Short mmCIF file of N, CA and C in Angstrom, two decimals:
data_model
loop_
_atom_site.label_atom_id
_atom_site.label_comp_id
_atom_site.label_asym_id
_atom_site.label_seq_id
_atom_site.Cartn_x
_atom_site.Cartn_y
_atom_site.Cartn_z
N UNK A 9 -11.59 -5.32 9.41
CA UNK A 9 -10.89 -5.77 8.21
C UNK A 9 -9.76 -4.80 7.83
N UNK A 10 -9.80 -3.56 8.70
CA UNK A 10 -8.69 -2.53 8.46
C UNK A 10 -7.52 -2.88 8.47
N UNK A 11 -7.41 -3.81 9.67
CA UNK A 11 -6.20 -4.12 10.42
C UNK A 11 -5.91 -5.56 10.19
N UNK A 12 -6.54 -6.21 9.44
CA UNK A 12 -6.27 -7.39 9.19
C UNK A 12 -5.53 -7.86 8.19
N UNK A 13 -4.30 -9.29 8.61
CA UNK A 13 -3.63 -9.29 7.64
C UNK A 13 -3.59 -9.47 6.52
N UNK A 14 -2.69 -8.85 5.65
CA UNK A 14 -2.96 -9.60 3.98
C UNK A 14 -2.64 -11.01 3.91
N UNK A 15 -2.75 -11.90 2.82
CA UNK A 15 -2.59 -13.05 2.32
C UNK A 15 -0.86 -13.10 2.39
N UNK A 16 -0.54 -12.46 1.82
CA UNK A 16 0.71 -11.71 1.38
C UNK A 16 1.19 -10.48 2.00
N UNK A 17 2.33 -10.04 2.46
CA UNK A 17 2.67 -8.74 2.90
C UNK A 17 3.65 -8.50 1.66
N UNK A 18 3.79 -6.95 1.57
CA UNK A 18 4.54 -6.46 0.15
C UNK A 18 5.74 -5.55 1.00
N UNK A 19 6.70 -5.60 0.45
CA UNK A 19 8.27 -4.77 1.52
C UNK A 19 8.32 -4.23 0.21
N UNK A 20 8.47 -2.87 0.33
CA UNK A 20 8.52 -1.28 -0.53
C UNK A 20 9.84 -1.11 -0.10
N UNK A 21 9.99 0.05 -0.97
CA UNK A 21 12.02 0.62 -0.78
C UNK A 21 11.16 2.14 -0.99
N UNK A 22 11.41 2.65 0.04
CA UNK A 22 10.85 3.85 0.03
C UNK A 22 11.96 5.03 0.14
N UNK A 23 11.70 6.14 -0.38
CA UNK A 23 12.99 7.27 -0.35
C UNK A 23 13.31 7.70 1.13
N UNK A 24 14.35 7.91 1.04
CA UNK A 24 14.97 8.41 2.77
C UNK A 24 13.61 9.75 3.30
N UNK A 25 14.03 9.08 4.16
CA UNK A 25 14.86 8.89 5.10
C UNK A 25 13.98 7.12 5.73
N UNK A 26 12.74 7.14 4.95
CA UNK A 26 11.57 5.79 5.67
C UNK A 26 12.48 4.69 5.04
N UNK A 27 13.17 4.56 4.16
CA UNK A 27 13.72 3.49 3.66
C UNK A 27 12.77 1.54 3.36
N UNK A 28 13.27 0.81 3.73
CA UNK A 28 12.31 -0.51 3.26
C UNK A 28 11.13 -0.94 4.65
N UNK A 29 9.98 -0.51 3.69
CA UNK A 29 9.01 -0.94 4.58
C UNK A 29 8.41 -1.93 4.35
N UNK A 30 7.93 -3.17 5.06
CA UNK A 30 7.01 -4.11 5.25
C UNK A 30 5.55 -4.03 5.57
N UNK A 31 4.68 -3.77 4.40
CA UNK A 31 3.44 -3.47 4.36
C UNK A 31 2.22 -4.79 5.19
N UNK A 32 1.57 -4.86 5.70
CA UNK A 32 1.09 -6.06 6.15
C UNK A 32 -0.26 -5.88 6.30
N UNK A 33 -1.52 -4.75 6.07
CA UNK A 33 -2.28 -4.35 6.26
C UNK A 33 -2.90 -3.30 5.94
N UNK A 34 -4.23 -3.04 5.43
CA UNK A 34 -4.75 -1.93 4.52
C UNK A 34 -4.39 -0.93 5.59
N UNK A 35 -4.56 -0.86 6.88
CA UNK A 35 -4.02 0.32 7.50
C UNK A 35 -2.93 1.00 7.12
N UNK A 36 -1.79 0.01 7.06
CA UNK A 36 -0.01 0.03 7.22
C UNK A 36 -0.02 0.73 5.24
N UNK A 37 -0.42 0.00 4.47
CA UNK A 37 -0.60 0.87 3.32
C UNK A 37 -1.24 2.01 3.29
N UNK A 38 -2.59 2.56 3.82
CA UNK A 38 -3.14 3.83 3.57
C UNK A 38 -1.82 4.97 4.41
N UNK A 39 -1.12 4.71 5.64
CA UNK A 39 -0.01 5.47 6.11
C UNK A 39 0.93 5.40 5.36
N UNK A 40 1.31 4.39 4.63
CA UNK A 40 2.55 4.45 3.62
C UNK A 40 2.18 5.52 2.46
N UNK A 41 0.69 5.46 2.06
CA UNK A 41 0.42 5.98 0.83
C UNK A 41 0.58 7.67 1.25
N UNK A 42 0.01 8.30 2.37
CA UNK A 42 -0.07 9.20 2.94
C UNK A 42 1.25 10.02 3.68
N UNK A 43 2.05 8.98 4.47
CA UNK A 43 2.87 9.62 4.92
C UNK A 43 4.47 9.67 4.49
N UNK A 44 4.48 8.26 3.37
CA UNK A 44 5.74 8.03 3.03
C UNK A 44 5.79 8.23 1.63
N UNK A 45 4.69 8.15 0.75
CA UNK A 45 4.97 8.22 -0.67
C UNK A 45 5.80 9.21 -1.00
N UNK A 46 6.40 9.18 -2.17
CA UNK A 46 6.89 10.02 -2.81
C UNK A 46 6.30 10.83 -3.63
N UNK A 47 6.35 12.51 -3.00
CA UNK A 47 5.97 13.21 -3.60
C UNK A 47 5.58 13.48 -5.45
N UNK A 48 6.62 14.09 -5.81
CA UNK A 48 6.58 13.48 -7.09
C UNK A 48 5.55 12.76 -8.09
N UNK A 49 5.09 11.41 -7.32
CA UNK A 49 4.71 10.05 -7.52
C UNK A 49 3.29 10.49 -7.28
N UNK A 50 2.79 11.34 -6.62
CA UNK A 50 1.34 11.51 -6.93
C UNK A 50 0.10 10.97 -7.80
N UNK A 51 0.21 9.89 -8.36
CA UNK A 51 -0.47 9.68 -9.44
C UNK A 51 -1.84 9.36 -9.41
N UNK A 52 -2.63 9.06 -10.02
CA UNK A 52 -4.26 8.27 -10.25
C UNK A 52 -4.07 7.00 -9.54
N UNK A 53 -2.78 5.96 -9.83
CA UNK A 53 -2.42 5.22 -8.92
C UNK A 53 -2.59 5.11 -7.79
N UNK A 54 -1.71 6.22 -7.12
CA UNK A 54 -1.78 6.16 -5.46
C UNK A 54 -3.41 6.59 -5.00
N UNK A 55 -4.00 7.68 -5.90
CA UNK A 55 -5.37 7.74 -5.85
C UNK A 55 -5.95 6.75 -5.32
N UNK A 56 -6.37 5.90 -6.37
CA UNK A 56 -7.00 4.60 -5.89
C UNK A 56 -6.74 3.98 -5.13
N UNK A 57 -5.39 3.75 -4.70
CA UNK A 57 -5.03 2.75 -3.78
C UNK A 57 -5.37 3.29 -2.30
N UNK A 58 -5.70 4.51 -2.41
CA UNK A 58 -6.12 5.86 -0.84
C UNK A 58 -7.59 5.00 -1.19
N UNK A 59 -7.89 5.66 -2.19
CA UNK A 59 -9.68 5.65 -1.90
C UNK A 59 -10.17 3.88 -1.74
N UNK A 60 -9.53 2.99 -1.93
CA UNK A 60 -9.76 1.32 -1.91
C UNK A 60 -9.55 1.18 -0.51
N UNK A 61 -8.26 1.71 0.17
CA UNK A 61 -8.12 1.64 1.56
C UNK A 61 -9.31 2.39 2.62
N UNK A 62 -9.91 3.16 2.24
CA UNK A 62 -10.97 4.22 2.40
C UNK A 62 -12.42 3.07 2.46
N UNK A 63 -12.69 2.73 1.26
CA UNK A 63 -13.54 1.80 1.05
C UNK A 63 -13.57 -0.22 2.14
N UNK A 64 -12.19 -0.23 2.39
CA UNK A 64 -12.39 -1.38 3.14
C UNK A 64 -12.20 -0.82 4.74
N UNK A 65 -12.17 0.51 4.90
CA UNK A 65 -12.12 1.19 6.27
C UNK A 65 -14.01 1.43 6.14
N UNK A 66 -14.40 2.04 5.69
CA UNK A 66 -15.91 2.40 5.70
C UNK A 66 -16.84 1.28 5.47
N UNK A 67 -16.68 0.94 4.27
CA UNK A 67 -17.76 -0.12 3.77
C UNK A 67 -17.29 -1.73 3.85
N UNK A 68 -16.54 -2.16 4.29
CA UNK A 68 -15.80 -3.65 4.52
C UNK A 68 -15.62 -4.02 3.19
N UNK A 69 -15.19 -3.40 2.27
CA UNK A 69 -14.42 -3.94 1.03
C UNK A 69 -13.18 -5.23 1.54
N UNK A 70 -12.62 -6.01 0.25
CA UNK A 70 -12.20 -7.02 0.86
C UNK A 70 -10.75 -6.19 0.49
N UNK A 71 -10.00 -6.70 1.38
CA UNK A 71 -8.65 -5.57 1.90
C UNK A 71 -7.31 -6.15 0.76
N UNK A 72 -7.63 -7.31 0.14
CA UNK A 72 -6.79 -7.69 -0.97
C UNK A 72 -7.22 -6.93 -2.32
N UNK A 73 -8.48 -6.31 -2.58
CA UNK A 73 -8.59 -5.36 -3.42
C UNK A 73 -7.39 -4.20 -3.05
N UNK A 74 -7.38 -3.77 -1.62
CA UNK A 74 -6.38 -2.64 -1.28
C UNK A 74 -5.39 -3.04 -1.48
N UNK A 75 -4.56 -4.28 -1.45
CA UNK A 75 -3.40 -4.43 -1.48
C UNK A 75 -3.07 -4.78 -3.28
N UNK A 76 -3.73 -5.19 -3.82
CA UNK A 76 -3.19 -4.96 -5.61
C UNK A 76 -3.37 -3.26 -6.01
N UNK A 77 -4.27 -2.79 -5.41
CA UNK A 77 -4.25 -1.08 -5.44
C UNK A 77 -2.43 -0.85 -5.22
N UNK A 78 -2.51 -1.11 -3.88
CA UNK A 78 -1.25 -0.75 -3.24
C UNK A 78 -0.17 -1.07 -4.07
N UNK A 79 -0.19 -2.34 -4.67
CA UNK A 79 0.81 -2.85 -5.32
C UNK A 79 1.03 -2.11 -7.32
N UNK A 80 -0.18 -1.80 -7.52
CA UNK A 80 -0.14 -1.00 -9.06
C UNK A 80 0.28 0.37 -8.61
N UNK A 81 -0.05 0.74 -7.63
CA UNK A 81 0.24 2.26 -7.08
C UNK A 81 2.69 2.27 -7.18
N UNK A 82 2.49 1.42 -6.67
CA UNK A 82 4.05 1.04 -6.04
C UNK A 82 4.93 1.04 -7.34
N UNK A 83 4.23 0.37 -8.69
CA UNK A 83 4.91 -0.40 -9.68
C UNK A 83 4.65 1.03 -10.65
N UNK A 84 3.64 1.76 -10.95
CA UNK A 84 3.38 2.94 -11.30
C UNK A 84 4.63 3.99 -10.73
N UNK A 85 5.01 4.21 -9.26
CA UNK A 85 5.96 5.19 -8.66
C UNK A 85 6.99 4.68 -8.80
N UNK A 86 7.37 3.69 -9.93
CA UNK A 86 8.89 3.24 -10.02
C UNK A 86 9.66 2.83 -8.65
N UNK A 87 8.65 2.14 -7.29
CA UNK A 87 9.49 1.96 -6.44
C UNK A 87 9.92 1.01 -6.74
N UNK A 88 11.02 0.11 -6.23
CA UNK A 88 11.05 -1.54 -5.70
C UNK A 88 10.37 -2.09 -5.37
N UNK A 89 9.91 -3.34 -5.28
CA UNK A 89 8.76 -4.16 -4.24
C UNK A 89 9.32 -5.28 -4.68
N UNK A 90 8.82 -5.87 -3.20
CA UNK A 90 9.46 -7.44 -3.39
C UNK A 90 8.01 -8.01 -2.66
N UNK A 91 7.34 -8.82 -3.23
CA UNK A 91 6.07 -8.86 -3.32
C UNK A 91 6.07 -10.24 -2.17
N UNK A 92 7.44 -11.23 -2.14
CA UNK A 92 6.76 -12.36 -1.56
C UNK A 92 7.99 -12.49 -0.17
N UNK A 93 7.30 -11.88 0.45
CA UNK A 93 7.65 -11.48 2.01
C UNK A 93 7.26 -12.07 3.40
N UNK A 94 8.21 -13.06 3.80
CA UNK A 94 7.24 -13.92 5.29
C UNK A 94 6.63 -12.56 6.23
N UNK A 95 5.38 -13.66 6.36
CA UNK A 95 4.39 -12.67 7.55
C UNK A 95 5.14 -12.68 8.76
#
């Protein structure tokens, strides 16, 4: 269920140099949250949205819990998101 797609994929505007990414999977978010977030942006937000991705990696949580994580995390760090994105 790690790797499986969302209902929905979410395209982020992320700071340079990663620029607009197309999220499509609790995997592809827990690396965004980890390797691309913006510093700064650290918040309780991105928290959860790590530990939800964590939870449908370990315990098979359902991976659209990770992706509204992902998405309050996003709207919290003042990025962009354009929420309705062809798969």
């Amino acid at each position: 269920m790690y790797n499986a797609p969302w209902k929905q994929p979410i395209a982020i505007e992320m700071p340079r140099p990663h620029g607009m990414q197309v999220v499509r999977t609790t995997q592809e978010a827990a690396d965004c949250l980890i390797d691309k977030w913006p510093e700064p942006d650290f918040g309780p937000e991105r928290d959860e949205a790590l530990r939800l991705c964590l939870e449908v990696y370990e315990n098979g949580e359902e991976p659209e819990k990770a992706r509204d994580a992902f998405l309050r995390a996003a709207h919290a760090a003042d990025l962009f998101v354009h929420e309705r994105v062809s798969s």
